[in-house]
Amino acid sequence: MTALLEKNDDIDFFWLDGKPEIEKNATLLVGLQGEEGHAGFLTMMGCVGEAEPVAYLCSRLQSVEAFNTIPEPMHPGWILYRVENEMKKVVYVLRITNWFSLVARPDSNPHAWLYSYSMVRDTLQVLVSLGVNDLVLLTTNVIQRFMLDGDESVFLDIDNGEYVVYDFGEDSQLKNDLLLNMPSWIFPYIFNLMTGEQATIVCAGYDKEEPTIDKEARNALSKYCSYYLDMPANLERIDKMQKLLEELHSEIELDSAQREGIGGKLNTKVKHDKIEDEGGMYQ
């Protein structure tokens, strides 16, 4: 199969079965694969269900692992799905598989914007041309764990299992500031600047005790998607992805122990391929 290449400055869309037709009112749902706790990622994949990708997105600005395997190489870029919700509305689901590495300290990421802005802008430009007129990004406030040294009182506290919603361009109903990092805020921010249309961040409270799989945050985000986006979760897909992530984390922990000389042969091939039968590289 030969993909159709659409170049748009700093992003390349490889359409796997031709470019989709323009829709009148499509939604873009964005989820972050590598966010700690994986709440947004699991929710997003529950919305995707059994749908196959419609495009791979590649850019010279993406942070891609240098190593790969054959005969089934892992896809290095972002992954785009096209599904319909229960009301037959088209929803594009963008799976962010990698991102520019950030340091969890203020004033320590001077190059983050350089590697992010044009790639986000050009991605959104293509999707807006296909009829996307609102955006929803799923995330948690887990960054507060790393940035605030345990004192989170200066920012909004969200109980695990709860979520808050912020719409760019609307008057804020938040009781306090919400701390977010890229790419959580940059997608809705640029989308709202570009279109003037609704751009929403749905942020769930993270579980301080369970960094691997945050089930309560995942459930909270799934409730939002079911109620407001008419996209009930595909529980089989979520369970499958959750098991793969748990296995992957076990492999990473084993690999880390072996790097410290704790017995056995160094496992240089962490089982990313188990995630890869679901799509792109795990980072």
Short mmCIF file of C-alpha atoms in Angstrom, two decimals:
data_model
loop_
_atom_site.label_atom_id
_atom_site.label_comp_id
_atom_site.label_asym_id
_atom_site.label_seq_id
_atom_site.Cartn_x
_atom_site.Cartn_y
_atom_site.Cartn_z
CA MET A 1 0.00 0.00 0.00
CA THR A 2 1.30 3.44 -0.94
CA ALA A 3 0.26 6.29 1.31
CA LEU A 4 -0.75 9.67 -0.07
CA LEU A 5 1.75 12.27 1.12
CA GLU A 6 0.44 15.73 1.96
CA LYS A 7 3.19 18.16 2.95
CA ASN A 8 2.28 21.23 4.98
CA ASP A 9 5.48 23.05 5.95
CA ASP A 10 6.71 21.35 9.16
CA ILE A 11 4.31 18.39 9.16
CA ASP A 12 3.78 15.58 6.66
CA PHE A 13 0.47 13.71 6.56
CA PHE A 14 0.75 10.19 5.15
CA TRP A 15 -2.89 9.38 4.32
CA LEU A 16 -3.21 5.58 4.36
CA ASP A 17 -6.38 5.27 2.29
CA GLY A 18 -6.67 8.63 0.58
CA LYS A 19 -7.46 12.00 2.13
CA PRO A 20 -10.90 12.08 3.81
CA GLU A 21 -13.68 14.25 2.48
CA ILE A 22 -14.38 17.62 4.08
CA GLU A 23 -16.91 17.52 6.92
CA LYS A 24 -19.19 20.33 8.04
CA ASN A 25 -18.71 20.01 11.79
CA ALA A 26 -15.95 17.66 12.92
CA THR A 27 -14.30 17.44 16.35
CA LEU A 28 -10.61 16.90 17.06
CA LEU A 29 -9.85 14.86 20.19
CA VAL A 30 -6.20 14.99 21.30
CA GLY A 31 -4.59 12.53 23.72
CA LEU A 32 -1.04 12.20 25.03
CA GLN A 33 0.41 8.69 24.92
CA GLY A 34 3.38 9.23 27.23
CA GLU A 35 1.76 11.23 30.04
CA GLU A 36 2.34 9.61 33.43
CA GLY A 37 -0.66 7.56 34.51
CA HIS A 38 -1.83 7.21 30.89
CA ALA A 39 -5.33 8.43 31.73
CA GLY A 40 -5.76 10.49 28.57
CA PHE A 41 -4.17 7.84 26.37
CA LEU A 42 -6.40 5.03 27.62
CA THR A 43 -9.51 7.22 27.34
CA MET A 44 -8.57 8.20 23.81
CA MET A 45 -8.04 4.59 22.74
CA GLY A 46 -11.37 3.68 24.30
CA CYS A 47 -12.96 6.29 22.04
CA VAL A 48 -11.09 4.93 19.01
CA GLY A 49 -12.34 1.41 19.67
CA GLU A 50 -11.40 -0.93 16.83
CA ALA A 51 -10.84 1.80 14.24
CA GLU A 52 -7.62 1.74 12.23
CA PRO A 53 -5.41 4.79 11.66
CA VAL A 54 -6.22 6.99 8.67
CA ALA A 55 -2.90 8.86 8.69
CA TYR A 56 0.60 8.95 10.12
CA LEU A 57 2.06 12.38 10.85
CA CYS A 58 5.81 12.86 10.58
CA SER A 59 8.01 15.89 11.18
CA ARG A 60 11.71 16.64 11.49
CA LEU A 61 10.79 18.35 14.78
CA GLN A 62 9.41 15.24 16.47
CA SER A 63 11.47 13.48 19.14
CA VAL A 64 11.84 10.01 17.65
CA GLU A 65 13.70 7.01 19.06
CA ALA A 66 16.78 6.24 16.93
CA PHE A 67 16.38 2.45 17.16
CA ASN A 68 13.75 0.29 15.48
CA THR A 69 13.15 -3.34 14.54
CA ILE A 70 12.24 -5.24 11.38
CA PRO A 71 10.31 -6.91 9.77
CA GLU A 72 7.58 -4.89 11.50
CA PRO A 73 9.11 -1.49 12.24
CA MET A 74 7.40 0.78 14.71
CA HIS A 75 5.87 3.92 13.26
CA PRO A 76 7.82 6.94 14.53
CA GLY A 77 5.27 9.74 14.15
CA TRP A 78 1.89 10.77 15.49
CA ILE A 79 -1.21 8.74 14.62
CA LEU A 80 -4.57 10.02 13.41
CA TYR A 81 -7.87 8.13 13.56
CA ARG A 82 -11.26 9.02 12.09
CA VAL A 83 -14.34 7.71 13.90
CA GLU A 84 -18.00 8.60 14.31
CA ASN A 85 -19.68 9.16 17.66
CA GLU A 86 -23.14 7.88 18.59
CA MET A 87 -24.72 10.89 16.86
CA LYS A 88 -22.82 10.07 13.62
CA LYS A 89 -20.62 13.14 14.00
CA VAL A 90 -17.08 12.73 12.69
CA VAL A 91 -14.37 12.85 15.36
CA TYR A 92 -10.69 12.89 14.46
CA VAL A 93 -8.54 11.44 17.23
CA LEU A 94 -4.91 12.57 17.32
CA ARG A 95 -2.54 10.36 19.27
CA ILE A 96 0.57 12.25 20.34
CA THR A 97 3.17 9.48 20.61
CA ASN A 98 6.22 11.64 21.29
CA TRP A 99 7.14 15.15 22.36
CA PHE A 100 10.18 17.36 22.85
CA SER A 101 11.78 16.40 26.17
CA LEU A 102 11.00 18.87 28.93
CA VAL A 103 12.76 19.67 32.21
CA ALA A 104 10.36 20.10 35.13
CA ARG A 105 11.80 23.42 36.24
CA PRO A 106 10.78 26.99 35.36
CA ASP A 107 12.90 28.75 32.73
CA SER A 108 14.58 25.46 31.76
CA ASN A 109 12.96 24.80 28.37
CA PRO A 110 13.98 27.65 26.04
CA HIS A 111 13.81 25.43 22.95
CA ALA A 112 10.43 23.83 23.58
CA TRP A 113 8.54 26.46 21.59
CA LEU A 114 11.03 26.19 18.71
CA TYR A 115 10.32 22.47 18.36
CA SER A 116 6.58 22.74 18.94
CA TYR A 117 4.86 25.80 17.52
CA SER A 118 5.13 25.27 13.78
CA MET A 119 4.43 21.55 14.03
CA VAL A 120 1.24 22.14 16.02
CA ARG A 121 0.18 25.02 13.76
CA ASP A 122 0.64 23.03 10.56
CA THR A 123 -1.12 19.96 11.95
CA LEU A 124 -4.14 22.00 13.00
CA GLN A 125 -4.21 23.84 9.68
CA VAL A 126 -4.71 20.58 7.76
CA LEU A 127 -7.38 19.31 10.13
CA VAL A 128 -9.27 22.61 10.10
CA SER A 129 -9.30 22.39 6.30
CA LEU A 130 -11.12 19.05 6.70
CA GLY A 131 -13.92 20.65 8.69
CA VAL A 132 -12.71 20.45 12.29
CA ASN A 133 -14.35 23.31 14.19
CA ASP A 134 -13.84 22.32 17.83
CA LEU A 135 -11.03 20.69 19.77
CA VAL A 136 -10.89 18.72 23.03
CA LEU A 137 -7.63 17.79 24.72
CA LEU A 138 -7.47 15.18 27.49
CA THR A 139 -4.87 15.49 30.25
CA THR A 140 -4.24 15.43 34.01
CA ASN A 141 -2.54 17.83 36.41
CA VAL A 142 0.26 15.35 37.08
CA ILE A 143 2.93 17.97 36.24
CA GLN A 144 2.21 19.55 39.64
CA ARG A 145 3.85 16.52 41.25
CA PHE A 146 7.18 17.43 39.66
CA MET A 147 7.05 21.21 39.72
CA LEU A 148 5.86 22.15 43.17
CA ASP A 149 7.91 20.05 45.61
CA GLY A 150 4.79 18.80 47.35
CA ASP A 151 3.29 22.27 47.90
CA GLU A 152 0.43 22.42 45.41
CA SER A 153 -1.70 24.95 47.30
CA VAL A 154 -0.78 27.73 44.88
CA PHE A 155 -2.50 25.89 42.03
CA LEU A 156 -5.88 24.30 41.49
CA ASP A 157 -6.38 21.09 43.45
CA ILE A 158 -8.39 18.44 41.60
CA ASP A 159 -9.41 15.30 43.45
CA ASN A 160 -8.46 12.03 41.81
CA GLY A 161 -11.51 10.81 39.91
CA GLU A 162 -12.74 14.36 39.25
CA TYR A 163 -12.07 16.67 36.33
CA VAL A 164 -12.29 20.35 35.42
CA VAL A 165 -13.00 21.92 32.04
CA TYR A 166 -11.49 25.08 30.59
CA ASP A 167 -12.65 26.58 27.29
CA PHE A 168 -10.24 28.98 25.60
CA GLY A 169 -11.98 32.20 24.70
CA GLU A 170 -14.57 31.85 27.47
CA ASP A 171 -14.69 33.37 30.94
CA SER A 172 -12.91 31.02 33.32
CA GLN A 173 -14.91 29.26 36.02
CA LEU A 174 -11.78 27.80 37.62
CA LYS A 175 -11.25 28.68 41.28
CA ASN A 176 -7.48 28.84 40.91
CA ASP A 177 -4.77 28.66 38.26
CA LEU A 178 -4.14 25.29 36.63
CA LEU A 179 -0.53 24.36 35.90
CA LEU A 180 -0.01 22.63 32.52
CA ASN A 181 2.96 21.86 30.30
CA MET A 182 3.32 21.37 26.57
CA PRO A 183 1.66 19.86 24.66
CA SER A 184 -1.41 20.05 26.90
CA TRP A 185 -2.00 23.79 26.53
CA ILE A 186 -0.45 24.55 23.13
CA PHE A 187 -2.94 22.59 20.97
CA PRO A 188 -6.11 24.29 22.25
CA TYR A 189 -4.36 27.66 22.53
CA ILE A 190 -3.20 27.68 18.88
CA PHE A 191 -6.49 26.22 17.67
CA ASN A 192 -8.47 29.00 19.34
CA LEU A 193 -6.13 31.68 17.96
CA MET A 194 -6.34 30.16 14.50
CA THR A 195 -10.10 29.66 14.27
CA GLY A 196 -11.84 31.51 17.09
CA GLU A 197 -13.73 28.26 17.66
CA GLN A 198 -14.17 26.31 20.87
CA ALA A 199 -11.02 24.73 22.24
CA THR A 200 -11.36 22.75 25.47
CA ILE A 201 -8.95 21.29 28.00
CA VAL A 202 -10.38 18.49 30.14
CA CYS A 203 -8.03 17.97 33.06
CA ALA A 204 -8.49 15.15 35.57
CA GLY A 205 -6.93 15.00 39.02
CA TYR A 206 -4.01 12.57 39.13
CA ASP A 207 -3.51 9.73 41.59
CA LYS A 208 -0.53 10.55 43.81
CA GLU A 209 -0.17 6.91 44.84
CA GLU A 210 -0.42 5.19 41.46
CA PRO A 211 1.80 6.69 38.76
CA THR A 212 1.68 3.69 36.39
CA ILE A 213 -2.02 3.36 35.49
CA ASP A 214 -4.29 6.07 36.88
CA LYS A 215 -7.64 4.29 36.68
CA GLU A 216 -9.65 6.94 38.49
CA ALA A 217 -8.41 9.74 36.23
CA ARG A 218 -9.07 7.54 33.22
CA ASN A 219 -12.64 6.89 34.41
CA ALA A 220 -13.19 10.62 34.92
CA LEU A 221 -12.04 11.48 31.39
CA SER A 222 -14.08 8.61 29.96
CA LYS A 223 -17.20 9.98 31.65
CA TYR A 224 -16.61 13.35 30.00
CA CYS A 225 -16.17 11.79 26.56
CA SER A 226 -19.27 9.65 26.97
CA TYR A 227 -21.51 12.47 28.19
CA TYR A 228 -20.26 15.47 26.22
CA LEU A 229 -18.80 13.89 23.08
CA ASP A 230 -21.23 10.96 22.77
CA MET A 231 -18.28 8.58 22.75
CA PRO A 232 -18.74 5.82 25.33
CA ALA A 233 -15.57 3.89 26.09
CA ASN A 234 -14.75 0.63 24.35
CA LEU A 235 -13.84 -1.27 27.52
CA GLU A 236 -12.23 -4.17 25.68
CA ARG A 237 -9.79 -1.84 23.94
CA ILE A 238 -9.02 -0.04 27.20
CA ASP A 239 -8.41 -3.31 29.06
CA LYS A 240 -6.13 -4.54 26.28
CA MET A 241 -4.09 -1.33 26.23
CA GLN A 242 -3.92 -1.22 30.03
CA LYS A 243 -2.49 -4.74 30.21
CA LEU A 244 0.09 -3.90 27.54
CA LEU A 245 1.13 -0.76 29.41
CA GLU A 246 1.47 -2.68 32.68
CA GLU A 247 3.67 -5.25 30.94
CA LEU A 248 5.72 -2.49 29.35
CA HIS A 249 6.30 -0.77 32.69
CA SER A 250 7.39 -4.10 34.19
CA GLU A 251 9.90 -4.53 31.36
CA ILE A 252 11.22 -0.99 31.85
CA GLU A 253 11.66 -1.58 35.58
CA LEU A 254 13.51 -4.82 34.86
CA ASP A 255 15.69 -3.09 32.30
CA SER A 256 16.53 -0.33 34.80
CA ALA A 257 17.48 -2.88 37.44
CA GLN A 258 19.71 -4.75 35.00
CA ARG A 259 21.42 -1.51 34.01
CA GLU A 260 22.36 -1.17 37.68
CA GLY A 261 23.88 -4.66 37.58
CA ILE A 262 21.10 -6.45 39.42
CA GLY A 263 21.40 -9.87 37.75
CA GLY A 264 20.64 -11.23 34.33
CA LYS A 265 21.37 -10.11 30.78
CA LEU A 266 20.53 -6.50 29.91
CA ASN A 267 17.18 -6.41 28.16
CA THR A 268 17.99 -3.94 25.38
CA LYS A 269 14.74 -4.54 23.56
CA VAL A 270 12.01 -3.34 25.89
CA LYS A 271 8.75 -4.72 24.59
CA HIS A 272 7.55 -1.61 22.85
CA ASP A 273 6.24 -3.82 20.07
CA LYS A 274 3.32 -4.83 22.27
CA ILE A 275 2.20 -1.22 22.20
CA GLU A 276 3.16 -1.01 18.55
CA ASP A 277 0.56 -3.48 17.36
CA GLU A 278 -1.69 -0.61 18.44
CA GLY A 279 0.28 1.98 16.49
CA GLY A 280 3.32 4.17 17.07
CA MET A 281 6.43 4.26 19.18
CA TYR A 282 6.04 4.43 22.94
CA GLN A 283 7.90 7.37 24.50
#
